[in-house]
Tab-separated table of N, CA and C in Angstrom:
chain	number	residue	atom	x	y	z
A	477	MET	N	-18.331	-13.202	53.210
A	477	MET	CA	-17.377	-14.218	53.825
A	477	MET	C	-16.398	-13.314	54.612
A	478	GLN	N	-16.024	-13.735	55.761
A	478	GLN	CA	-15.046	-13.009	56.588
A	478	GLN	C	-13.627	-13.240	56.115
A	479	HIS	N	-12.716	-12.347	56.399
A	479	HIS	CA	-11.352	-12.495	55.941
A	479	HIS	C	-10.549	-12.173	57.056
A	480	THR	N	-9.346	-12.974	57.264
A	480	THR	CA	-8.287	-12.618	58.265
A	480	THR	C	-7.051	-12.700	57.478
A	481	TYR	N	-6.128	-11.696	57.872
A	481	TYR	CA	-4.841	-11.618	57.158
A	481	TYR	C	-3.965	-12.807	57.743
A	482	ASN	N	-3.236	-13.534	56.768
A	482	ASN	CA	-2.529	-14.691	57.102
A	482	ASN	C	-1.534	-15.004	55.921
A	483	ASP	N	-0.278	-14.813	56.237
A	483	ASP	CA	0.661	-15.116	55.213
A	483	ASP	C	1.273	-16.523	55.285
A	484	GLY	N	0.638	-17.455	55.973
A	484	GLY	CA	0.983	-18.806	56.034
A	484	GLY	C	2.286	-19.103	56.633
A	485	GLY	N	2.852	-18.125	57.354
A	485	GLY	CA	4.281	-18.358	57.974
A	485	GLY	C	5.329	-17.974	57.086
A	486	ARG	N	4.971	-17.212	55.845
A	486	ARG	CA	6.014	-16.785	55.071
A	486	ARG	C	7.093	-15.903	55.635
A	487	LYS	N	6.609	-14.936	56.434
A	487	LYS	CA	7.507	-13.873	57.080
A	487	LYS	C	8.378	-14.515	58.146
A	488	ALA	N	7.692	-15.429	58.883
A	488	ALA	CA	8.351	-16.170	59.917
A	488	ALA	C	9.538	-16.974	59.356
A	489	ALA	N	9.285	-17.526	58.089
A	489	ALA	CA	10.319	-18.359	57.531
A	489	ALA	C	11.522	-17.534	56.800
A	490	GLY	N	11.415	-16.225	56.975
A	490	GLY	CA	12.485	-15.391	56.579
A	490	GLY	C	12.345	-14.859	55.214
A	491	TYR	N	11.154	-14.943	54.575
A	491	TYR	CA	11.068	-14.303	53.147
A	491	TYR	C	10.469	-12.966	53.297
A	492	LYS	N	10.893	-12.106	52.457
A	492	LYS	CA	10.409	-10.693	52.427
A	492	LYS	C	9.973	-10.317	51.050
A	493	GLY	N	9.272	-9.093	50.920
A	493	GLY	CA	8.758	-8.658	49.748
A	493	GLY	C	7.635	-9.401	49.265
A	494	LYS	N	7.183	-9.084	47.944
A	494	LYS	CA	6.104	-9.794	47.386
A	494	LYS	C	6.442	-10.923	46.516
A	495	ALA	N	5.631	-11.924	46.392
A	495	ALA	CA	5.919	-13.070	45.629
A	495	ALA	C	4.626	-13.826	45.144
A	496	GLY	N	4.464	-14.380	44.094
A	496	GLY	CA	3.281	-15.199	43.590
A	496	GLY	C	3.172	-16.444	44.320
A	497	ASP	N	3.154	-16.514	45.602
A	497	ASP	CA	3.279	-17.732	46.309
A	497	ASP	C	1.897	-18.125	46.999
A	498	CYS	N	0.833	-17.735	46.388
A	498	CYS	CA	-0.489	-18.102	47.049
A	498	CYS	C	-0.776	-19.618	47.110
A	499	VAL	N	-0.213	-20.422	46.331
A	499	VAL	CA	-0.282	-21.840	46.389
A	499	VAL	C	0.432	-22.292	47.749
A	500	THR	N	1.628	-21.843	47.844
A	500	THR	CA	2.451	-22.256	49.022
A	500	THR	C	1.718	-21.877	50.318
A	501	ARG	N	1.355	-20.526	50.324
A	501	ARG	CA	0.557	-20.002	51.558
A	501	ARG	C	-0.669	-20.766	51.891
A	502	ALA	N	-1.502	-20.935	50.868
A	502	ALA	CA	-2.795	-21.645	51.083
A	502	ALA	C	-2.533	-23.011	51.600
A	503	ILE	N	-1.585	-23.822	51.005
A	503	ILE	CA	-1.390	-25.172	51.496
A	503	ILE	C	-0.792	-25.146	52.937
A	504	ALA	N	0.078	-24.216	53.240
A	504	ALA	CA	0.660	-24.115	54.544
A	504	ALA	C	-0.509	-23.918	55.508
A	505	ILE	N	-1.315	-22.933	55.312
A	505	ILE	CA	-2.531	-22.571	56.121
A	505	ILE	C	-3.375	-23.816	56.356
A	506	ALA	N	-3.849	-24.371	55.296
A	506	ALA	CA	-4.888	-25.415	55.356
A	506	ALA	C	-4.395	-26.702	55.915
A	507	THR	N	-3.242	-27.086	55.615
A	507	THR	CA	-2.571	-28.328	56.169
A	507	THR	C	-1.913	-28.151	57.509
A	508	GLN	N	-1.821	-26.853	57.961
A	508	GLN	CA	-1.170	-26.553	59.128
A	508	GLN	C	0.295	-27.116	59.194
A	509	GLN	N	0.939	-26.940	58.106
A	509	GLN	CA	2.336	-27.292	57.931
A	509	GLN	C	3.183	-26.005	57.862
A	510	PRO	N	4.521	-26.048	58.252
A	510	PRO	CA	5.342	-24.829	58.142
A	510	PRO	C	5.479	-24.427	56.713
A	511	TYR	N	5.502	-23.170	56.455
A	511	TYR	CA	5.700	-22.557	55.076
A	511	TYR	C	6.836	-23.223	54.450
A	512	GLU	N	8.006	-23.204	55.082
A	512	GLU	CA	9.230	-23.784	54.447
A	512	GLU	C	9.080	-25.235	54.110
A	513	GLN	N	8.439	-26.023	54.800
A	513	GLN	CA	8.179	-27.445	54.501
A	513	GLN	C	7.372	-27.564	53.294
A	514	VAL	N	6.304	-26.948	53.287
A	514	VAL	CA	5.412	-26.764	52.058
A	514	VAL	C	6.211	-26.414	50.785
A	515	ARG	N	6.933	-25.244	50.994
A	515	ARG	CA	7.787	-24.747	49.829
A	515	ARG	C	8.721	-25.709	49.293
A	516	GLN	N	9.403	-26.438	50.224
A	516	GLN	CA	10.328	-27.453	49.731
A	516	GLN	C	9.662	-28.645	49.005
A	517	GLY	N	8.507	-29.148	49.662
A	517	GLY	CA	7.684	-30.113	49.018
A	517	GLY	C	7.249	-29.843	47.656
A	518	LEU	N	6.773	-28.557	47.398
A	518	LEU	CA	6.328	-28.066	46.070
A	518	LEU	C	7.552	-28.035	45.162
A	519	MET	N	8.666	-27.540	45.664
A	519	MET	CA	9.934	-27.516	44.795
A	519	MET	C	10.307	-28.918	44.383
A	520	ALA	N	10.282	-29.865	45.244
A	520	ALA	CA	10.661	-31.285	44.879
A	520	ALA	C	9.595	-31.772	43.851
A	521	GLN	N	8.284	-31.474	44.056
A	521	GLN	CA	7.230	-31.986	43.066
A	521	GLN	C	7.343	-31.216	41.786
A	522	THR	N	7.881	-30.070	41.798
A	522	THR	CA	8.030	-29.251	40.588
A	522	THR	C	9.200	-29.926	39.779
A	523	ARG	N	10.413	-30.260	40.459
A	523	ARG	CA	11.452	-30.957	39.836
A	523	ARG	C	11.020	-32.240	39.191
A	524	HIS	N	10.294	-32.947	39.990
A	524	HIS	CA	9.791	-34.272	39.437
A	524	HIS	C	8.924	-34.101	38.285
A	525	TRP	N	8.083	-33.148	38.200
A	525	TRP	CA	7.059	-32.839	37.098
A	525	TRP	C	7.989	-32.402	35.859
A	526	ILE	N	9.021	-31.589	36.125
A	526	ILE	CA	9.838	-31.279	34.968
A	526	ILE	C	10.575	-32.392	34.440
A	527	ASP	N	11.027	-33.298	35.227
A	527	ASP	CA	11.829	-34.508	34.844
A	527	ASP	C	10.896	-35.623	34.076
A	528	THR	N	9.574	-35.553	34.319
A	528	THR	CA	8.809	-36.591	33.878
A	528	THR	C	7.759	-36.271	32.848
A	529	SER	N	7.464	-34.957	32.841
A	529	SER	CA	6.482	-34.426	31.904
A	529	SER	C	7.051	-34.014	30.493
A	530	ARG	N	6.386	-34.291	29.510
A	530	ARG	CA	6.742	-33.865	28.127
A	530	ARG	C	5.992	-32.634	27.650
A	531	SER	N	5.275	-31.976	28.620
A	531	SER	CA	4.495	-30.783	28.182
A	531	SER	C	5.303	-29.501	27.875
A	532	ARG	N	4.830	-28.762	27.062
A	532	ARG	CA	5.614	-27.538	26.865
A	532	ARG	C	5.688	-26.609	28.186
A	533	ALA	N	4.667	-26.754	29.011
A	533	ALA	CA	4.791	-25.915	30.233
A	533	ALA	C	5.935	-26.363	31.113
A	534	ALA	N	6.093	-27.722	31.142
A	534	ALA	CA	7.237	-28.365	31.907
A	534	ALA	C	8.700	-27.865	31.328
A	535	LYS	N	8.696	-28.041	30.019
A	535	LYS	CA	9.851	-27.522	29.383
A	535	LYS	C	10.377	-26.059	29.584
A	536	ARG	N	9.100	-25.313	29.486
A	536	ARG	CA	9.285	-23.881	29.813
A	536	ARG	C	9.762	-23.592	31.275
A	537	GLN	N	9.191	-24.284	32.179
A	537	GLN	CA	9.517	-24.074	33.611
A	537	GLN	C	10.966	-24.526	33.842
A	538	ALA	N	11.448	-25.532	33.183
A	538	ALA	CA	12.904	-25.959	33.278
A	538	ALA	C	13.822	-24.914	32.813
A	539	GLN	N	13.362	-24.187	31.787
A	539	GLN	CA	14.304	-23.105	31.224
A	539	GLN	C	14.223	-21.972	32.131
A	540	ASP	N	13.066	-21.659	32.752
A	540	ASP	CA	12.945	-20.490	33.521
A	540	ASP	C	13.440	-20.755	35.058
A	541	GLY	N	13.667	-22.072	35.425
A	541	GLY	CA	14.103	-22.316	36.794
A	541	GLY	C	12.955	-22.831	37.591
A	542	ALA	N	13.151	-23.909	38.275
A	542	ALA	CA	12.172	-24.552	39.061
A	542	ALA	C	11.901	-23.802	40.322
A	543	THR	N	11.174	-22.759	40.320
A	543	THR	CA	10.786	-22.080	41.567
A	543	THR	C	9.260	-21.972	41.822
A	544	VAL	N	8.905	-21.821	43.022
A	544	VAL	CA	7.478	-21.699	43.371
A	544	VAL	C	7.118	-20.347	43.789
A	545	SER	N	8.021	-19.366	43.819
A	545	SER	CA	7.730	-18.062	44.209
A	545	SER	C	7.054	-17.228	43.126
A	546	LYS	N	6.968	-17.829	41.859
A	546	LYS	CA	6.219	-17.159	40.747
A	546	LYS	C	5.070	-17.843	40.367
A	547	GLY	N	4.625	-18.803	41.147
A	547	GLY	CA	3.422	-19.565	40.828
A	547	GLY	C	3.766	-21.028	40.687
A	548	VAL	N	2.680	-21.736	40.857
A	548	VAL	CA	2.941	-23.229	40.767
A	548	VAL	C	1.736	-23.749	39.882
A	549	PHE	N	2.184	-24.663	38.931
A	549	PHE	CA	1.239	-25.210	37.973
A	549	PHE	C	0.353	-26.235	38.716
A	550	ARG	N	-0.793	-26.224	38.121
A	550	ARG	CA	-1.867	-27.186	38.710
A	550	ARG	C	-1.434	-28.516	38.886
A	551	GLU	N	-0.795	-29.117	37.887
A	551	GLU	CA	-0.226	-30.561	37.839
A	551	GLU	C	0.487	-30.721	39.091
A	552	VAL	N	1.421	-29.749	39.435
A	552	VAL	CA	2.240	-29.816	40.624
A	552	VAL	C	1.522	-29.856	41.886
A	553	TYR	N	0.804	-28.772	42.154
A	553	TYR	CA	0.091	-28.708	43.447
A	553	TYR	C	-0.999	-29.811	43.666
A	554	ASP	N	-1.698	-30.256	42.545
A	554	ASP	CA	-2.626	-31.298	42.640
A	554	ASP	C	-1.955	-32.586	43.063
A	555	ALA	N	-0.746	-32.901	42.466
A	555	ALA	CA	-0.119	-34.226	42.984
A	555	ALA	C	0.422	-34.058	44.326
A	556	TYR	N	0.895	-32.845	44.719
A	556	TYR	CA	1.415	-32.673	46.133
A	556	TYR	C	0.219	-32.786	47.127
A	557	LEU	N	-0.901	-32.117	46.835
A	557	LEU	CA	-2.042	-32.253	47.808
A	557	LEU	C	-2.555	-33.783	47.848
A	558	LYS	N	-2.597	-34.342	46.680
A	558	LYS	CA	-3.109	-35.776	46.636
A	558	LYS	C	-2.148	-36.666	47.457
A	559	SER	N	-0.923	-36.301	47.458
A	559	SER	CA	0.041	-37.185	48.196
A	559	SER	C	-0.142	-36.976	49.676
A	560	LEU	N	-0.657	-35.934	50.216
A	560	LEU	CA	-0.967	-35.574	51.454
A	560	LEU	C	-2.373	-36.103	51.929
A	561	GLY	N	-3.104	-36.727	50.917
A	561	GLY	CA	-4.508	-37.347	51.174
A	561	GLY	C	-5.597	-36.398	51.007
A	562	TRP	N	-5.359	-35.175	50.294
A	562	TRP	CA	-6.384	-34.326	50.068
A	562	TRP	C	-7.131	-34.668	48.761
A	563	VAL	N	-8.423	-34.259	48.673
A	563	VAL	CA	-9.369	-34.742	47.598
A	563	VAL	C	-9.833	-33.532	46.895
A	564	TRP	N	-9.891	-33.516	45.512
A	564	TRP	CA	-10.334	-32.403	44.705
A	564	TRP	C	-11.931	-32.662	44.559
A	565	VAL	N	-12.676	-31.487	44.628
A	565	VAL	CA	-14.092	-31.444	44.411
A	565	VAL	C	-14.290	-30.336	43.407
A	566	ALA	N	-14.666	-30.652	42.135
A	566	ALA	CA	-14.980	-29.697	41.128
A	566	ALA	C	-16.261	-29.123	41.351
A	567	THR	N	-16.356	-27.730	41.136
A	567	THR	CA	-17.595	-27.107	41.427
A	567	THR	C	-18.072	-26.343	40.230
A	568	MET	N	-17.251	-26.555	39.125
A	568	MET	CA	-17.581	-25.899	37.821
A	568	MET	C	-17.227	-26.750	36.702
A	569	ARG	N	-18.081	-26.955	35.680
A	569	ARG	CA	-17.748	-27.698	34.580
A	569	ARG	C	-17.737	-26.840	33.284
A	570	VAL	N	-17.151	-27.267	32.265
A	570	VAL	CA	-17.119	-26.606	31.001
A	570	VAL	C	-18.540	-26.236	30.527
A	571	GLY	N	-18.887	-25.046	30.339
A	571	GLY	CA	-20.162	-24.633	29.777
A	571	GLY	C	-21.219	-24.544	30.872
A	572	SER	N	-20.991	-24.782	32.125
A	572	SER	CA	-21.966	-24.755	33.262
A	572	SER	C	-22.155	-23.490	33.902
A	573	GLY	N	-21.170	-22.659	33.682
A	573	GLY	CA	-21.251	-21.240	34.310
A	573	GLY	C	-20.842	-21.488	35.850
A	574	CYS	N	-20.681	-20.335	36.478
A	574	CYS	CA	-20.415	-20.440	37.956
A	574	CYS	C	-21.518	-20.845	38.761
A	575	GLN	N	-21.218	-21.981	39.600
A	575	GLN	CA	-22.279	-22.495	40.411
A	575	GLN	C	-22.007	-22.202	41.967
A	576	VAL	N	-20.781	-22.016	42.288
A	576	VAL	CA	-20.378	-21.745	43.604
A	576	VAL	C	-19.519	-20.642	43.690
A	577	HIS	N	-19.829	-19.759	44.665
A	577	HIS	CA	-19.009	-18.474	44.906
A	577	HIS	C	-18.297	-18.667	46.240
A	578	LEU	N	-17.263	-17.714	46.407
A	578	LEU	CA	-16.480	-17.635	47.668
A	578	LEU	C	-17.376	-17.024	48.711
A	579	ARG	N	-18.434	-17.693	49.135
A	579	ARG	CA	-19.378	-17.338	50.183
A	579	ARG	C	-19.509	-18.538	51.277
A	580	ALA	N	-19.701	-18.095	52.459
A	580	ALA	CA	-19.776	-19.044	53.508
A	580	ALA	C	-20.942	-20.044	53.297
A	581	SER	N	-22.090	-19.554	52.818
A	581	SER	CA	-23.262	-20.403	52.566
A	581	SER	C	-23.109	-21.306	51.389
A	582	GLU	N	-22.084	-21.214	50.614
A	582	GLU	CA	-21.919	-22.034	49.409
A	582	GLU	C	-20.667	-23.049	49.595
A	583	LEU	N	-20.100	-22.968	50.627
A	583	LEU	CA	-18.862	-23.829	50.824
A	583	LEU	C	-18.985	-24.639	52.128
A	584	PRO	N	-18.318	-25.849	52.155
A	584	PRO	CA	-18.399	-26.684	53.327
A	584	PRO	C	-17.635	-26.034	54.471
A	585	ALA	N	-17.877	-26.549	55.622
A	585	ALA	CA	-17.081	-26.174	56.822
A	585	ALA	C	-15.829	-26.822	56.862
A	586	GLY	N	-14.976	-26.405	57.789
A	586	GLY	CA	-13.661	-27.184	57.864
A	586	GLY	C	-12.533	-26.458	57.117
A	587	ARG	N	-11.438	-27.124	56.900
A	587	ARG	CA	-10.344	-26.594	56.177
A	587	ARG	C	-10.355	-27.021	54.751
A	588	ILE	N	-10.377	-25.949	53.874
A	588	ILE	CA	-10.481	-26.190	52.406
A	588	ILE	C	-9.520	-25.263	51.688
A	589	ILE	N	-9.079	-25.664	50.523
A	589	ILE	CA	-8.214	-24.814	49.652
A	589	ILE	C	-9.023	-24.653	48.439
A	590	CYS	N	-9.388	-23.390	48.170
A	590	CYS	CA	-10.169	-23.001	47.042
A	590	CYS	C	-9.401	-22.568	45.857
A	591	ARG	N	-9.752	-23.053	44.660
A	591	ARG	CA	-9.048	-22.615	43.375
A	591	ARG	C	-10.000	-21.603	42.696
A	592	LEU	N	-9.579	-20.402	42.559
A	592	LEU	CA	-10.221	-19.268	41.936
A	592	LEU	C	-9.495	-18.860	40.652
A	593	SER	N	-10.076	-17.849	39.927
A	593	SER	CA	-9.422	-17.470	38.743
A	593	SER	C	-8.059	-16.884	39.120
A	594	LYS	N	-6.955	-17.456	38.661
A	594	LYS	CA	-5.599	-16.967	38.879
A	594	LYS	C	-5.222	-16.819	40.285
A	595	HIS	N	-5.772	-17.613	41.203
A	595	HIS	CA	-5.513	-17.490	42.635
A	595	HIS	C	-5.942	-18.759	43.384
A	596	ILE	N	-5.264	-19.064	44.518
A	596	ILE	CA	-5.656	-20.189	45.391
A	596	ILE	C	-5.724	-19.483	46.726
A	597	CYS	N	-6.704	-19.937	47.542
A	597	CYS	CA	-6.808	-19.284	48.900
A	597	CYS	C	-7.320	-20.453	49.884
A	598	ALA	N	-6.917	-20.284	51.147
A	598	ALA	CA	-7.231	-21.191	52.213
A	598	ALA	C	-8.568	-20.681	52.818
A	599	VAL	N	-9.505	-21.483	53.224
A	599	VAL	CA	-10.748	-21.171	53.882
A	599	VAL	C	-10.870	-22.082	55.088
A	600	VAL	N	-10.780	-21.414	56.231
A	600	VAL	CA	-10.884	-22.299	57.461
A	600	VAL	C	-12.192	-21.840	58.243
A	601	GLU	N	-13.023	-22.929	58.332
A	601	GLU	CA	-14.376	-22.661	59.086
A	601	GLU	C	-14.970	-21.335	58.585
A	602	HIS	N	-15.193	-21.283	57.217
A	602	HIS	CA	-15.827	-20.217	56.590
A	602	HIS	C	-15.188	-18.843	56.642
A	603	VAL	N	-13.902	-18.820	57.023
A	603	VAL	CA	-13.274	-17.586	57.028
A	603	VAL	C	-11.936	-17.673	56.091
A	604	VAL	N	-11.881	-16.742	55.157
A	604	VAL	CA	-10.765	-16.757	54.097
A	604	VAL	C	-9.452	-16.247	54.942
A	605	HIS	N	-8.519	-17.137	54.863
A	605	HIS	CA	-7.211	-16.826	55.329
A	605	HIS	C	-6.286	-16.535	54.151
A	606	ASP	N	-5.922	-15.307	54.027
A	606	ASP	CA	-4.999	-14.981	52.801
A	606	ASP	C	-4.356	-13.442	53.239
A	607	THR	N	-3.580	-13.084	52.359
A	607	THR	CA	-2.914	-11.676	52.560
A	607	THR	C	-3.772	-10.580	52.117
A	608	TYR	N	-4.892	-11.004	51.378
A	608	TYR	CA	-5.952	-9.952	50.990
A	608	TYR	C	-7.227	-10.673	50.901
A	609	ASP	N	-8.380	-9.926	50.779
A	609	ASP	CA	-9.644	-10.612	50.556
A	609	ASP	C	-9.986	-10.763	49.139
A	610	PRO	N	-9.965	-12.089	48.625
A	610	PRO	CA	-10.161	-12.310	47.224
A	610	PRO	C	-11.575	-12.616	46.825
A	611	SER	N	-12.542	-12.402	47.738
A	611	SER	CA	-13.976	-12.754	47.514
A	611	SER	C	-14.736	-11.861	46.611
A	612	ARG	N	-14.207	-10.641	46.338
A	612	ARG	CA	-14.989	-9.691	45.590
A	612	ARG	C	-16.393	-9.602	45.998
A	613	ALA	N	-16.535	-9.422	47.345
A	613	ALA	CA	-17.839	-9.201	47.973
A	613	ALA	C	-18.788	-10.406	47.780
A	614	GLY	N	-18.236	-11.642	47.617
A	614	GLY	CA	-19.017	-12.820	47.474
A	614	GLY	C	-19.330	-13.158	46.044
A	615	THR	N	-18.764	-12.481	45.122
A	615	THR	CA	-19.043	-12.735	43.603
A	615	THR	C	-17.930	-13.644	42.931
A	616	ARG	N	-16.898	-13.785	43.744
A	616	ARG	CA	-15.799	-14.550	43.070
A	616	ARG	C	-16.199	-16.094	42.908
A	617	CYS	N	-16.000	-16.615	41.706
A	617	CYS	CA	-16.352	-17.994	41.351
A	617	CYS	C	-15.334	-18.861	41.893
A	618	VAL	N	-15.767	-19.953	42.581
A	618	VAL	CA	-14.767	-21.039	42.912
A	618	VAL	C	-14.962	-22.155	41.882
A	619	TYR	N	-13.802	-22.495	41.321
A	619	TYR	CA	-13.673	-23.594	40.306
A	619	TYR	C	-13.807	-24.868	41.006
A	620	GLY	N	-13.315	-24.913	42.201
A	620	GLY	CA	-13.303	-26.250	42.901
A	620	GLY	C	-12.477	-25.972	44.147
A	621	TYR	N	-12.541	-27.025	45.010
A	621	TYR	CA	-11.683	-26.916	46.260
A	621	TYR	C	-11.148	-28.311	46.697
A	622	TYR	N	-10.019	-28.255	47.527
A	622	TYR	CA	-9.496	-29.480	47.922
A	622	TYR	C	-9.890	-29.518	49.513
A	623	TYR	N	-10.183	-30.686	49.985
A	623	TYR	CA	-10.379	-31.043	51.342
A	623	TYR	C	-9.769	-32.311	51.811
A	624	LYS	N	-9.581	-32.500	53.118
A	624	LYS	CA	-8.991	-33.793	53.605
A	624	LYS	C	-10.021	-34.552	54.303
A	625	PRO	N	-10.289	-35.587	53.806
A	625	PRO	CA	-11.354	-36.493	54.428
A	625	PRO	C	-11.011	-36.888	55.797
A	626	ALA	N	-11.998	-36.946	56.695
A	626	ALA	CA	-11.746	-37.367	58.097
A	626	ALA	C	-11.387	-38.747	58.305
């Protein structure tokens, strides 16, 4: 699968250095929204999750500070993407093994957001848009992807 460098508008928004912001970048790229708008939306969703969830993860996030620059929990970005009208398609089930890889021949065309092991990336018309190539030469397993129905 081809790869093109894309920081999702992070540098243009005034952010420097490295950060664990793959979720923010991928959503900004796939939805074509400004990086800062997505970041603020995810921050608001994180605060809502902290206020309404009784999970240990939410309590730990509250103690560490509600930031999206060190990663975003699935409950947060899933709710955020669904609020934008995006739909989740699972490509892997418990015990099924990897069925779909980060390859053009195994993914649909269009704008999608792929969930990988410890990473999220945007794929636009079968081209990975990210700050590095996460495909592992086509062997990287895709757990599922989000897409926006027409």
